Coordinates of C-alpha atoms in Angstrom, one line a residue:
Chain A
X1309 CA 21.5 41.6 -114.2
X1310 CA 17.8 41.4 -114.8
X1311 CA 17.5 44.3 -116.2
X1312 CA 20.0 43.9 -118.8
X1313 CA 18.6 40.4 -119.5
X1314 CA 15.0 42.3 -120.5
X1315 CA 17.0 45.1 -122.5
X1316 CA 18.4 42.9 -124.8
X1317 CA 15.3 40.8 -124.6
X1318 CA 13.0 43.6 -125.5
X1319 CA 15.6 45.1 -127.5
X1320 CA 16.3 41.8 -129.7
X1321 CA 12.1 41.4 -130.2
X1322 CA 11.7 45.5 -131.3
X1323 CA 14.6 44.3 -134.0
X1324 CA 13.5 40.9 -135.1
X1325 CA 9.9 42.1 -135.4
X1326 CA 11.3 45.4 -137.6
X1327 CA 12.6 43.6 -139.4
X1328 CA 9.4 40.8 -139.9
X1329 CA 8.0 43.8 -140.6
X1330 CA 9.3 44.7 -143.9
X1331 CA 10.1 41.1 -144.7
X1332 CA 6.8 39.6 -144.6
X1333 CA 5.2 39.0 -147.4
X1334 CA 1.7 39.1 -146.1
X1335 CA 1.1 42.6 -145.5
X1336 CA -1.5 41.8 -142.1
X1337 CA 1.4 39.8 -140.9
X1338 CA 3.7 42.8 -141.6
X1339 CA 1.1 45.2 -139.6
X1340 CA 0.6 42.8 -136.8
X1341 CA 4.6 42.4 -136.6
X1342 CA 4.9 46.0 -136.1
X1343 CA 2.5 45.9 -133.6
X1344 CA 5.0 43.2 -131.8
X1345 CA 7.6 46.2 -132.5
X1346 CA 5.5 48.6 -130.7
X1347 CA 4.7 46.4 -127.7
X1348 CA 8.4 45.6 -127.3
X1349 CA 9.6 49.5 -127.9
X1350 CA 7.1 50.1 -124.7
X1351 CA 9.3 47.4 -122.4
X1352 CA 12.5 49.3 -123.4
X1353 CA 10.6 52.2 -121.6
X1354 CA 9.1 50.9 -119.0
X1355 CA 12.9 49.4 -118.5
X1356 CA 14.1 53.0 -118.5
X1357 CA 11.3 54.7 -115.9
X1358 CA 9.1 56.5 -119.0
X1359 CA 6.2 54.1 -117.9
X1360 CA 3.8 57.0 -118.9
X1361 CA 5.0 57.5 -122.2
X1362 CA 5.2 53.3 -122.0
X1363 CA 1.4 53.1 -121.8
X1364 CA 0.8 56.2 -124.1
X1365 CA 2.8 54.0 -126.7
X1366 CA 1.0 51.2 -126.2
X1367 CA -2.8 52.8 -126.1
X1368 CA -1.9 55.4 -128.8
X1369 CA -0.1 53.0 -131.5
X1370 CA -1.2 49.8 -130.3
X1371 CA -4.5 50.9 -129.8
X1372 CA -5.8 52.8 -132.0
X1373 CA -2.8 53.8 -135.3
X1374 CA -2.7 50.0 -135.5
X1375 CA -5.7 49.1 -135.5
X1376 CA -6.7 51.5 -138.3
X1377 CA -3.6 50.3 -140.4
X1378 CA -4.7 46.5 -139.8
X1379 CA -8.2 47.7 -140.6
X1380 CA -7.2 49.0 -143.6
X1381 CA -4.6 46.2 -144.9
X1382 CA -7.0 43.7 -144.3
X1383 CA -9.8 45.4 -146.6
X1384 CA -7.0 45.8 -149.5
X1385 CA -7.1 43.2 -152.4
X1386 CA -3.1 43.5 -152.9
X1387 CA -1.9 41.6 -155.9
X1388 CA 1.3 40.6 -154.7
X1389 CA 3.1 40.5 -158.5
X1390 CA 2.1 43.9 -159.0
X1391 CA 4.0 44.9 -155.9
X1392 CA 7.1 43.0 -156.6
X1393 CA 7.2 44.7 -159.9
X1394 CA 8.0 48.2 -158.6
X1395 CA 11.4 47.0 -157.1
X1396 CA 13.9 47.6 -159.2
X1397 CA 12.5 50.6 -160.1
X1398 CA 12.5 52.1 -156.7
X1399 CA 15.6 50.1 -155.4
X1400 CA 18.3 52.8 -155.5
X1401 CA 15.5 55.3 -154.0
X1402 CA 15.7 52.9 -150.9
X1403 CA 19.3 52.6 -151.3
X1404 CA 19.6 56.3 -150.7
X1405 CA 17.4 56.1 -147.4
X1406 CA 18.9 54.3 -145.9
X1407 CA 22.3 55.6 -146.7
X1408 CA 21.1 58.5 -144.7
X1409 CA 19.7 56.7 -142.3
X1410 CA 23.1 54.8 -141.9
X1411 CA 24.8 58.2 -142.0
X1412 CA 22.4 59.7 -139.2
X1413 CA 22.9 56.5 -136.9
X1414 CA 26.7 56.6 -137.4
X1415 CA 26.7 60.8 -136.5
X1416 CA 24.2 60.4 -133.6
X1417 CA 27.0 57.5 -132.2
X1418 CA 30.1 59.4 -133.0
X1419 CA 28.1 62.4 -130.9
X1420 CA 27.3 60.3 -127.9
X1421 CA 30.9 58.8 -127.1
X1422 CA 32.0 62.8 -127.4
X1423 CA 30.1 62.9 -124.3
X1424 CA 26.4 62.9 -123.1
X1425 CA 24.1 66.0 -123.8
X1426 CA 23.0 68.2 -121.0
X1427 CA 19.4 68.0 -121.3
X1428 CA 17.2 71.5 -120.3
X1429 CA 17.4 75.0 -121.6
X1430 CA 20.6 77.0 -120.0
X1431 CA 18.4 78.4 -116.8
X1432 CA 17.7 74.6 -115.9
X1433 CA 13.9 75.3 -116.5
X1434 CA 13.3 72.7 -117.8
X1435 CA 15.2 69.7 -116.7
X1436 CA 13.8 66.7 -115.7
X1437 CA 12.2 66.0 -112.5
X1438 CA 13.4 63.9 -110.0
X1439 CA 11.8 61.8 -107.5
X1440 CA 8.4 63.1 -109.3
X1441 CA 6.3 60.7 -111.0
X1442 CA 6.4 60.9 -114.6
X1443 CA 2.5 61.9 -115.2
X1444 CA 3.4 64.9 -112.8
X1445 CA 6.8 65.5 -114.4
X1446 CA 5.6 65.9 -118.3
X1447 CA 2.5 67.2 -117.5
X1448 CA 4.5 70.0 -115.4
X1449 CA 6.7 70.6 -118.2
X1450 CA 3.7 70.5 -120.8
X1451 CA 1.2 72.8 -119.3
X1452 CA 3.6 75.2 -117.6
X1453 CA 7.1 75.8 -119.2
X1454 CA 5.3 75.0 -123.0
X1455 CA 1.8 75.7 -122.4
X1456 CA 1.4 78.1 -125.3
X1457 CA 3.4 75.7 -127.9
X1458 CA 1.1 72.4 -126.5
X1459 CA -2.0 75.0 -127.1
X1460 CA -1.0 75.3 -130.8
X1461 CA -0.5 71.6 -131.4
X1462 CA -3.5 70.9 -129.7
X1463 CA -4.9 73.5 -132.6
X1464 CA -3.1 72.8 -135.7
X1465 CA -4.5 68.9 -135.1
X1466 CA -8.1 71.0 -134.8
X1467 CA -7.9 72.3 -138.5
X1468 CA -6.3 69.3 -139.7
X1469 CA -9.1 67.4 -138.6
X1470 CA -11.8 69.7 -139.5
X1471 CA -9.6 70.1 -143.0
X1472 CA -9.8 66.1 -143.3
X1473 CA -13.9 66.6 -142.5
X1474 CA -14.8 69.1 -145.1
X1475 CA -12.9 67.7 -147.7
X1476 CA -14.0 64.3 -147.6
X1477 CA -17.9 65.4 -147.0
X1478 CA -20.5 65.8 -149.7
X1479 CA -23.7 66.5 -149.4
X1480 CA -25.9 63.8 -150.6
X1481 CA -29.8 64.6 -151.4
X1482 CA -30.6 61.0 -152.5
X1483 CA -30.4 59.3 -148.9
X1484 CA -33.1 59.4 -146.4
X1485 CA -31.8 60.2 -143.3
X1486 CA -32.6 59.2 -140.3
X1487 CA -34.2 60.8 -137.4
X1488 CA -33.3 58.8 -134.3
X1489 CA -35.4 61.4 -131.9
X1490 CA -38.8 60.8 -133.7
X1491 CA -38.4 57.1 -134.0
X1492 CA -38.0 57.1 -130.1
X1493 CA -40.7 59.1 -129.4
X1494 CA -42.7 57.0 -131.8
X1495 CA -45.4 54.9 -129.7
X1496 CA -47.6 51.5 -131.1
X1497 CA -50.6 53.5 -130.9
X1498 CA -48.8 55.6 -133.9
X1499 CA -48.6 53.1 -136.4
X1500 CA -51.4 50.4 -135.8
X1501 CA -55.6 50.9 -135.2
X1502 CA -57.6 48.2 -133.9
X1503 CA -61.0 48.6 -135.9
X1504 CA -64.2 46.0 -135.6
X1505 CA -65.1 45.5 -139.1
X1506 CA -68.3 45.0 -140.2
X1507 CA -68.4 41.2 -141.5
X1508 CA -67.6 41.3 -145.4
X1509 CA -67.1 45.3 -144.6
X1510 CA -63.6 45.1 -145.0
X1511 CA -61.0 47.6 -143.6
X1512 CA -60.3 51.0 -144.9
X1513 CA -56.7 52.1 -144.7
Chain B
X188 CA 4.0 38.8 -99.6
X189 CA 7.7 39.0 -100.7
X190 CA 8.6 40.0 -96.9
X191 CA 7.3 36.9 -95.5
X192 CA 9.2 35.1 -97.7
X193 CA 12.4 37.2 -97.5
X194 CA 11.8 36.3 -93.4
X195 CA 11.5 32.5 -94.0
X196 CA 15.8 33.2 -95.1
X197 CA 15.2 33.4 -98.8
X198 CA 17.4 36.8 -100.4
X199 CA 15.2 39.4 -101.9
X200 CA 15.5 38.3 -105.6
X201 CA 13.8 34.6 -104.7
X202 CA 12.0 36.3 -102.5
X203 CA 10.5 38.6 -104.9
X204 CA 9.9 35.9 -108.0
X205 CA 7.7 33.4 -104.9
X206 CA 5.4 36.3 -103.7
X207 CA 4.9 37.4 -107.7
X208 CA 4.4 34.1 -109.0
X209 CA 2.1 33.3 -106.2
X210 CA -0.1 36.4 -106.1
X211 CA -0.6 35.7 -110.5
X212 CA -1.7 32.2 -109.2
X213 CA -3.9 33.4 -106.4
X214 CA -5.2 35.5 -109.0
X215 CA -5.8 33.7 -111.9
X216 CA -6.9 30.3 -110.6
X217 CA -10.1 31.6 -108.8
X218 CA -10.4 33.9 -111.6
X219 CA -11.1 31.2 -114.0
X220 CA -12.9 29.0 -111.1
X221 CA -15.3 32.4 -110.5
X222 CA -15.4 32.6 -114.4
X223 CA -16.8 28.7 -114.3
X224 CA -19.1 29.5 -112.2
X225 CA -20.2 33.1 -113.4
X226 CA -20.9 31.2 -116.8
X227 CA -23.8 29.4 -114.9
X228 CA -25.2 32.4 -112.5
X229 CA -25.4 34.5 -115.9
X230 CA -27.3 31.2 -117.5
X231 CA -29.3 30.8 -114.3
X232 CA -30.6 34.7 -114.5
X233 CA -31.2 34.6 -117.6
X234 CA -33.4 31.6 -117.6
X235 CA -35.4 32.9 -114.3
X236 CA -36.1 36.4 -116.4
X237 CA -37.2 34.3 -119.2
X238 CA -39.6 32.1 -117.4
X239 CA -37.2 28.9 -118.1
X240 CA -34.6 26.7 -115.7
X241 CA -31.6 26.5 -116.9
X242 CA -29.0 24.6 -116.2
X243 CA -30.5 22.2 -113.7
X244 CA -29.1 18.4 -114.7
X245 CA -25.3 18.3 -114.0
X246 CA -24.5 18.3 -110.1
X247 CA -26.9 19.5 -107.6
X248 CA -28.7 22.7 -109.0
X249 CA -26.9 22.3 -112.3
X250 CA -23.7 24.0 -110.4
X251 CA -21.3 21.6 -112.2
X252 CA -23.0 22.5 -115.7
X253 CA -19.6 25.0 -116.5
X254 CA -17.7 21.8 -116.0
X255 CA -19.0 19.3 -118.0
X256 CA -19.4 21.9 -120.9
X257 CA -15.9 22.5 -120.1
X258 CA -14.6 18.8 -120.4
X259 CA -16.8 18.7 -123.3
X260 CA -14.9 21.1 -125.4
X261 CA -11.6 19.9 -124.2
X262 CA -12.1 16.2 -125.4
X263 CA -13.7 18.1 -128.6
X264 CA -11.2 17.7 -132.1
X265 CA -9.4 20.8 -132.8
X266 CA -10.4 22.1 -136.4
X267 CA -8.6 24.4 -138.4
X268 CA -9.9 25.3 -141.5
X269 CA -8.1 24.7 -144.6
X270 CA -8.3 28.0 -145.9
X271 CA -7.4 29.5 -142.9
X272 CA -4.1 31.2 -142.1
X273 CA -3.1 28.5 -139.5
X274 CA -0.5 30.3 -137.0
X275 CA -3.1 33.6 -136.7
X276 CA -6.0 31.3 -136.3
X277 CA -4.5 29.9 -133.4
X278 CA -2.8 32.9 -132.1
X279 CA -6.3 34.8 -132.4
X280 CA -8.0 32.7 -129.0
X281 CA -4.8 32.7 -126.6
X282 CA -4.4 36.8 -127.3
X283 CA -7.8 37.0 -126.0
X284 CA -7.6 34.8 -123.6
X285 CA -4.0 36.2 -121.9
X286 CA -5.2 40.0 -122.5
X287 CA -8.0 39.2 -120.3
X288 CA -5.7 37.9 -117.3
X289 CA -3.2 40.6 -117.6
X290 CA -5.6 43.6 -116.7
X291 CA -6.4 42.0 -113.2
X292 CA -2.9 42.5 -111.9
X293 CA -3.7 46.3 -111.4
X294 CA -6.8 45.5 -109.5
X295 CA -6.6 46.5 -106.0
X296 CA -8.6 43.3 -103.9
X297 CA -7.4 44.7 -100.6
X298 CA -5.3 47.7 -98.8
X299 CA -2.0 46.7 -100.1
X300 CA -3.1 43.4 -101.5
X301 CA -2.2 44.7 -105.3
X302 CA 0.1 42.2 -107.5
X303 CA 1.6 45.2 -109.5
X304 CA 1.2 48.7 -107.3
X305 CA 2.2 50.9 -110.5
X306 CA 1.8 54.4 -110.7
X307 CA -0.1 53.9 -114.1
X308 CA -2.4 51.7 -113.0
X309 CA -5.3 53.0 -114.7
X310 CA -3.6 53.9 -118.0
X311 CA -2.3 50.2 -117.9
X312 CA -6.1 48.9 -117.9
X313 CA -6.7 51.0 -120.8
X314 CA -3.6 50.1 -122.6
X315 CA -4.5 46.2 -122.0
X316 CA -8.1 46.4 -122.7
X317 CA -7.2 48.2 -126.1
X318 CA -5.2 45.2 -127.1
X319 CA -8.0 43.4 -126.2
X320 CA -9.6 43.7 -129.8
X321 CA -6.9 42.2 -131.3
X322 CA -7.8 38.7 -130.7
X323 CA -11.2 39.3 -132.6
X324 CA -9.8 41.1 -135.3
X325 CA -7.1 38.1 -135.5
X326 CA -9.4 35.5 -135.6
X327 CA -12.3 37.5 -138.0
X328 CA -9.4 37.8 -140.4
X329 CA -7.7 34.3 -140.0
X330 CA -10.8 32.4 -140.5
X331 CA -10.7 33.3 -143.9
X332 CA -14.7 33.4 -143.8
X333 CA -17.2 36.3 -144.7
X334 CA -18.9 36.3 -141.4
X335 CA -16.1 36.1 -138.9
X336 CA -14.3 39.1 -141.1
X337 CA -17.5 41.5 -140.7
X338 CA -17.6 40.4 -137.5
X339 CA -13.9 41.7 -136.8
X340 CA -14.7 44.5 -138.7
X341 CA -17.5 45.5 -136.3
X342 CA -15.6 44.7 -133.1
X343 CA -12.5 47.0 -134.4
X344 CA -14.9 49.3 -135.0
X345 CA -16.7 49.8 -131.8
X346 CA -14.3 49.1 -129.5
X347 CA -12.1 52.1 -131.0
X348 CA -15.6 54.5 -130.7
X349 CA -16.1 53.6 -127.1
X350 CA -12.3 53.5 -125.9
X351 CA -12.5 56.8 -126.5
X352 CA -15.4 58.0 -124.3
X353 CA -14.1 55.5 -121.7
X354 CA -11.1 57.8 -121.9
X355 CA -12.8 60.9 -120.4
X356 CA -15.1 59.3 -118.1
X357 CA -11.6 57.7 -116.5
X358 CA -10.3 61.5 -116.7
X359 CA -13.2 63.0 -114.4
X360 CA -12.2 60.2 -111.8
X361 CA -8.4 60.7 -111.8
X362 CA -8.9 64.4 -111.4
X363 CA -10.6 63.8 -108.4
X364 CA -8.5 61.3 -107.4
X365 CA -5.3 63.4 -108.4
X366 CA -3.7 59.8 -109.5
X367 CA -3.7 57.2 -111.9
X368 CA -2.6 54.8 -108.9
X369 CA -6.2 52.2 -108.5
X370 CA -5.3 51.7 -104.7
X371 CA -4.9 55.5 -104.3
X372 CA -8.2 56.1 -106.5
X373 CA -9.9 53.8 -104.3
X374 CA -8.5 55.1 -100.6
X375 CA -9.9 58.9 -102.6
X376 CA -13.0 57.5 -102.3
X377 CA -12.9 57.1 -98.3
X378 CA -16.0 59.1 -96.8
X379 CA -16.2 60.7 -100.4
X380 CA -19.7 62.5 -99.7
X381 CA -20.8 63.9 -96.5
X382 CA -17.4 61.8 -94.9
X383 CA -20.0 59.1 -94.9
X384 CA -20.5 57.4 -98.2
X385 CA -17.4 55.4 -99.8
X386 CA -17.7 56.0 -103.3
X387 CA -17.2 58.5 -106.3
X388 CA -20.8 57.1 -107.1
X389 CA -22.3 59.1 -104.4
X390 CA -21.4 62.0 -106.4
X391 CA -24.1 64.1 -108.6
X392 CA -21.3 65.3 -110.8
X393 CA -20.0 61.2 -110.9
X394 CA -22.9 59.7 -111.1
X395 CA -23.3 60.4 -114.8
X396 CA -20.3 59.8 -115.8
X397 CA -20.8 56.5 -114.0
X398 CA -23.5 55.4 -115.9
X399 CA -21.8 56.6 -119.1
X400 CA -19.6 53.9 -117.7
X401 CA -21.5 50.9 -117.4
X402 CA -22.9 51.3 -121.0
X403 CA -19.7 51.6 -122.4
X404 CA -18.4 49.3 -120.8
X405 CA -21.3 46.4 -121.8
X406 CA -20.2 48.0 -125.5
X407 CA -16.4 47.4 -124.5
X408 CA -16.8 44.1 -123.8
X409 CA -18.9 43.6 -126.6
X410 CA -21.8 42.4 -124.0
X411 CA -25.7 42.3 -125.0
X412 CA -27.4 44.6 -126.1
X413 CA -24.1 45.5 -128.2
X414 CA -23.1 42.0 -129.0
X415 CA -23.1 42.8 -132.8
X416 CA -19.3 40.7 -133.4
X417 CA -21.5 37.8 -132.7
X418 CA -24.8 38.8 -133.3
X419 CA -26.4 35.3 -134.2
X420 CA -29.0 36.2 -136.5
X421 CA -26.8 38.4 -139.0
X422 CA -23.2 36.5 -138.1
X423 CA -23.9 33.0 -137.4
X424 CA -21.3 33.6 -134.2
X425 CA -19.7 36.2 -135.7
X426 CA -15.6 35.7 -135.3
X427 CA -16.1 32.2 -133.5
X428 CA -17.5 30.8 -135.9
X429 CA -15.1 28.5 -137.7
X430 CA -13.5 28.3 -133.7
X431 CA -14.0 24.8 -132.1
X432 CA -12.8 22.9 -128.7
X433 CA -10.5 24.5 -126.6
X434 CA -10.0 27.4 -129.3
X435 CA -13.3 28.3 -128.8
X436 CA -13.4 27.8 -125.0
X437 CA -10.2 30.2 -124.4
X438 CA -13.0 33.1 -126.3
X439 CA -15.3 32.1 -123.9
X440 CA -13.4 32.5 -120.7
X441 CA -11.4 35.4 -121.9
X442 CA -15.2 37.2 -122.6
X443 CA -16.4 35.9 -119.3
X444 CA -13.2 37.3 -117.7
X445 CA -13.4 40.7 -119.4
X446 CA -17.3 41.5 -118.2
X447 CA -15.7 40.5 -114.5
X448 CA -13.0 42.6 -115.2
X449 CA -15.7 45.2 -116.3
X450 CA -17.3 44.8 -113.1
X451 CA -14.5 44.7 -110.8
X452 CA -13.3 48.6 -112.5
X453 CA -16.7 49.8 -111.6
X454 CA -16.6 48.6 -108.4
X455 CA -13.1 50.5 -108.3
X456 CA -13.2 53.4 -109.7
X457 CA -16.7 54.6 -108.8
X458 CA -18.2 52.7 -105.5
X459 CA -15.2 52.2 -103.1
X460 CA -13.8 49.6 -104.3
X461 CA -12.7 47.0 -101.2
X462 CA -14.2 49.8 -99.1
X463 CA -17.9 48.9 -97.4
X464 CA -20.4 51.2 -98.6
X465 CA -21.0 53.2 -95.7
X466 CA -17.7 54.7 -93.7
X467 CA -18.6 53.2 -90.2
X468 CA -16.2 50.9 -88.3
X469 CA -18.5 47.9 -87.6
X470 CA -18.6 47.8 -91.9
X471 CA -14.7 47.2 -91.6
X472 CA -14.8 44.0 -89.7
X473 CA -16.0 42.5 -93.2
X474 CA -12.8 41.6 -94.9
X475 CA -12.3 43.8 -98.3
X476 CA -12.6 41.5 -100.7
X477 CA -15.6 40.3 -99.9
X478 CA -17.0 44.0 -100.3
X479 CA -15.3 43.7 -103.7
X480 CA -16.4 40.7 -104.5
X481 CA -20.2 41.5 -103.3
X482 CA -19.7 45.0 -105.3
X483 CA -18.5 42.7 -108.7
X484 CA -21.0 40.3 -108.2
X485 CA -23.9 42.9 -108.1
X486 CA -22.3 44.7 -110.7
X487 CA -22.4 41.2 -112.8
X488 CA -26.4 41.0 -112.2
X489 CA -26.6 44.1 -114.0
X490 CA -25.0 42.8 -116.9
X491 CA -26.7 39.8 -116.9
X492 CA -30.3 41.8 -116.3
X493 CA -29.5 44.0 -119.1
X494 CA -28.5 40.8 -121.1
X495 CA -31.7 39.4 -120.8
X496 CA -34.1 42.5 -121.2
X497 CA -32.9 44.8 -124.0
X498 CA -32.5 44.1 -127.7
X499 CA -29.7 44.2 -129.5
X500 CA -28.9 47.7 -130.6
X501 CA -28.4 48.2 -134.6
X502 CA -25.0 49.2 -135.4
X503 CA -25.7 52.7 -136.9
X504 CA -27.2 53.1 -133.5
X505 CA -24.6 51.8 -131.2
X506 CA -22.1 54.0 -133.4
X507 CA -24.4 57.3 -133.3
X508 CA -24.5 56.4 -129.3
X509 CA -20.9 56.2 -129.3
X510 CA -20.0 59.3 -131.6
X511 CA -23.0 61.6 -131.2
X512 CA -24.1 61.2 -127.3
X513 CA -21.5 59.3 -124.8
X514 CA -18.2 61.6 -126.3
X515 CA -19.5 65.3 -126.2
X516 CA -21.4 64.0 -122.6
X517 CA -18.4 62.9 -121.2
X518 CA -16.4 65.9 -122.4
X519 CA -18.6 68.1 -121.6
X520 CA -18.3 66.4 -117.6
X521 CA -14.8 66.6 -117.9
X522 CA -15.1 70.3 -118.4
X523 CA -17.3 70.5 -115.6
X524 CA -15.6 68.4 -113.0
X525 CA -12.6 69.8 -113.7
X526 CA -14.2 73.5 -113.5
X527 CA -15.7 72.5 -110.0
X528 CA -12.7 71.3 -108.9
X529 CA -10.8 74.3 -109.5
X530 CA -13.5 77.0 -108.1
X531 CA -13.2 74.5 -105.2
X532 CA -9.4 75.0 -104.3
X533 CA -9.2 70.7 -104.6
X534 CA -5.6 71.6 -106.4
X535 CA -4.4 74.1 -104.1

């Protein structure tokens, strides 16, 4: 009873905030509605027992992807005319989206009421868990069964970052950099004398 | 608590919704009471390292002080600016302010005293505290003012940088835990070293990782020395500064509340917890909150000490701190606790 209450509360929030989302016409109020999409897409997992990948959605996305996106959004200077004017133009393009998309929901329904999948690979290696939490189960799954795959997207996101790095670096002669160990080691006896002048002696720097 | 009820003749489902809406209200009541008061023991410690009273004129000691400033800014006008975008201005202060209450239903005050007992305990602070920045960035932007926007600018910005080292350091302690679970982190830490000493703290290979902590955490909760969101000789008050009356008093408790917070997770995750210091039975006879509380209050000197003895950092500095130092440290600990741990058999 409950829980059906919160799916189709969470599940009525993750559609009303979608579709804020595209419907806003500030664009921070667009990012910060998708955030409300996020948040409510972790309840429907939590609601299903993924309360790991739950709380992965919510530090990963929430977190951090939307807090660059509103960091970026809020920095743009978006001339809303110029953005309206690209509609037409680009409306069948949408049109054809989400046509597929329509198409893809409409298959993925027709599939499920054939009859549920059997999840795992044929020697049951890898089906889920039960009775183990879900930290255990994944991480089981993860770093035994698909260790060497895990490895390799663990270093293709390496040289994609390290890609993203030296393309975006120059080297820049005209900037005096800084050198944070020096200025800590610097002491006041470094940079100022006490001297007795002589009277009308002056000092000599 | 819901087994009490359930034996007074209530089903389980009533049962349940009494003991969970009483343990948020034992929780969050003397949280903001401790919060009232914490405002005047950090103004009182600051004053005595600066030479100065402090609050001395409302009540006896000044102890009423958080009150009257409180009533003050609830009998204050509420202004919004004009320019401002009105619904995300106001949103901006109660974000904060409920972000900061949410966290404490993972914290463990007792054995078994735990309002939500979740497997992810510790991933669920993280996951609150990083929607923590939101209410900054809400109101920076909102405000529709130059200051308050650099000022959310800043706060995105560091609280992203340090999140992430916060990350590893809370790796080292749940492998040696071996669970995200706070109340099984904390019953790990039982006679930790030498089956004496309660407390991941103890530990040489901790210890670090513990300090690493604290610092990030005073950056976290964008605390002095890196209050740079509202640093008042650059910012004016940074992102509260177009903030008045009880706008502005739901930033101030929910920054009060976070620094507790703060406190209470290093009393957790590194020094026992609602465990006494030393393992020895006569220690027990003291209830566990109170060693929690003792453990958050020391922990809230710190702050406070730190507060009112080191500058504020510049923000090239607090980044090159965050990027350059605390993230390969705390890897580089990860790598080793997690070697030790395995030459050690702790998995087997």
């Amino acid at each position: 009873m409950i829980q059906t209450l919160a799916f189709y509360l969470f599940a009525a929030l993750v559609i009303a905030s979608a579709v804020m989302t595209i419907t806003a016409r500030n664009p921070v109020h667009s990012v910060l509605w998708l955030i409300l999409a996020f948040f409510n897409a972790a309840g429907l997992m939590i609601l299903i027992g993924a309360e790991f990948i739950a709380m992965l959605l919510v530090i990963v996305y929430v977190g951090a992807v939307a807090v660059l996106f509103l960091f970026v959004v809020m920095m743009l200077d978006i001339d809303f005319a110029t953005l309206r004017a690209g509609f037409v133009k680009n409306f069948p393009l949408g049109l054809a989206i989400a046509g597929i998309l329509l198409a893809e929901l409409l298959f993925g329904l027709g599939a499920h009421s054939a009859g549920g999948l059997v999840l795992g690979t044929p020697d049951a290696a890898t089906a889920p868990a039960a009775n183990v939490p879900n930290i255990q189960a994944i991480g089981a799954v993860l770093y035994g069964h698909y260790l060497f795959l895990f490895e390799a997207a663990g270093v293709v996101l390496l040289v994609a970052m390290i890609g993203a790095i030296v393309l975006t670096h120059r080297q820049r002669n005209d900037v005096r950099p800084q050198n944070i160990s020096e200025q800590v080691k610097r002491r006041p006896e470094d940079a100022t004398i006490n001297t007795r002048p002589e009277v009308g002696g002056g000092v000599k720097l | 608590m819901t087994a009490f009820f359930q034996s007074l003749g209530l089903p389980f489902e009533a049962a349940w919704l009494i003991s969970t809406i009483a343990g948020i209200l034992l929780i969050a009541l003397p949280l903001m009471l401790s919060v009232a008061m914490i405002i005047y023991v950090d103004r009182k410690i600051w004053a005595a390292m600066a030479l100065r009273r402090g609050p001395n004129v409302v009540g006896p000691l000044g102890l009423l002080q958080s009150f009257a400033d409180g009533l003050k800014v609830f009998l204050q006008e509420t202004i919004v600016p004009t320019a401002a975008n009105k619904g995300i201005f106001l949103i901006g202060p109660v974000v904060t302010f409920t972000v900061t209450l949410l966290a404490w239903a993972v914290i463990p005050f007792n054995s078994g005293a735990i309002l939500a007992d979740i497997n992810v305990g510790l991933l669920y602070v993280l996951a609150i505290s990083s929607l923590g920045v939101y209410g900054t960035i809400m109101a920076g932007w909102a405000s529709n003012s130059k200051y308050p926007f650099f000022s959310a600018m800043r706060a995105s910005a560091q609280m992203i940088s340090y999140e992430v080292s916060i990350g590893f350091i809370l790796i080292c302690v749940v492998l040696w835990a071996g669970s995200f679970n706070l109340g099984t982190i904390v019953s790990a830490q039982k006679g930790h070293v030498f089956g004496i000493l309660n407390g991941f703290g103890f530990n040489p290979l901790l210890f670090p990782m513990w300090v690493l902590f604290l610092i990030s955490g005073m950056a976290e909760t964008q605390r002095a020395p890196f209050d740079l969101c509202e640093a008042e000789s650059e910012l004016v008050a940074g992102y509260q500064t177009e903030y008045s009356s009880m706008a502005f008093a739901l930033f101030w408790l929910g920054e009060y509340g976070n620094v507790l917070l703060m406190c209470a997770l290093n009393a957790t995750l590194f020094w026992g917890g609602y465990l006494p210091p030393l393992d020895i039975p006569v220690l027990y006879m003291v209830p566990g909150v109170i060693w929690l509380l003792l453990k958050i209050f020391f922990f809230f000197f710190v702050f406070s000490w730190v507060k009112a003895t080191v500058p504020r950092y510049r923000y090239d500095q607090l980044m090159r701190l965050g990027w350059k130092i605390f993230l390969p440290l705390s890897l580089l600990f990860v790598f080793l606790v997690s070697g030790y741990l395995m030459a050690t058999g702790h998995f087997a």
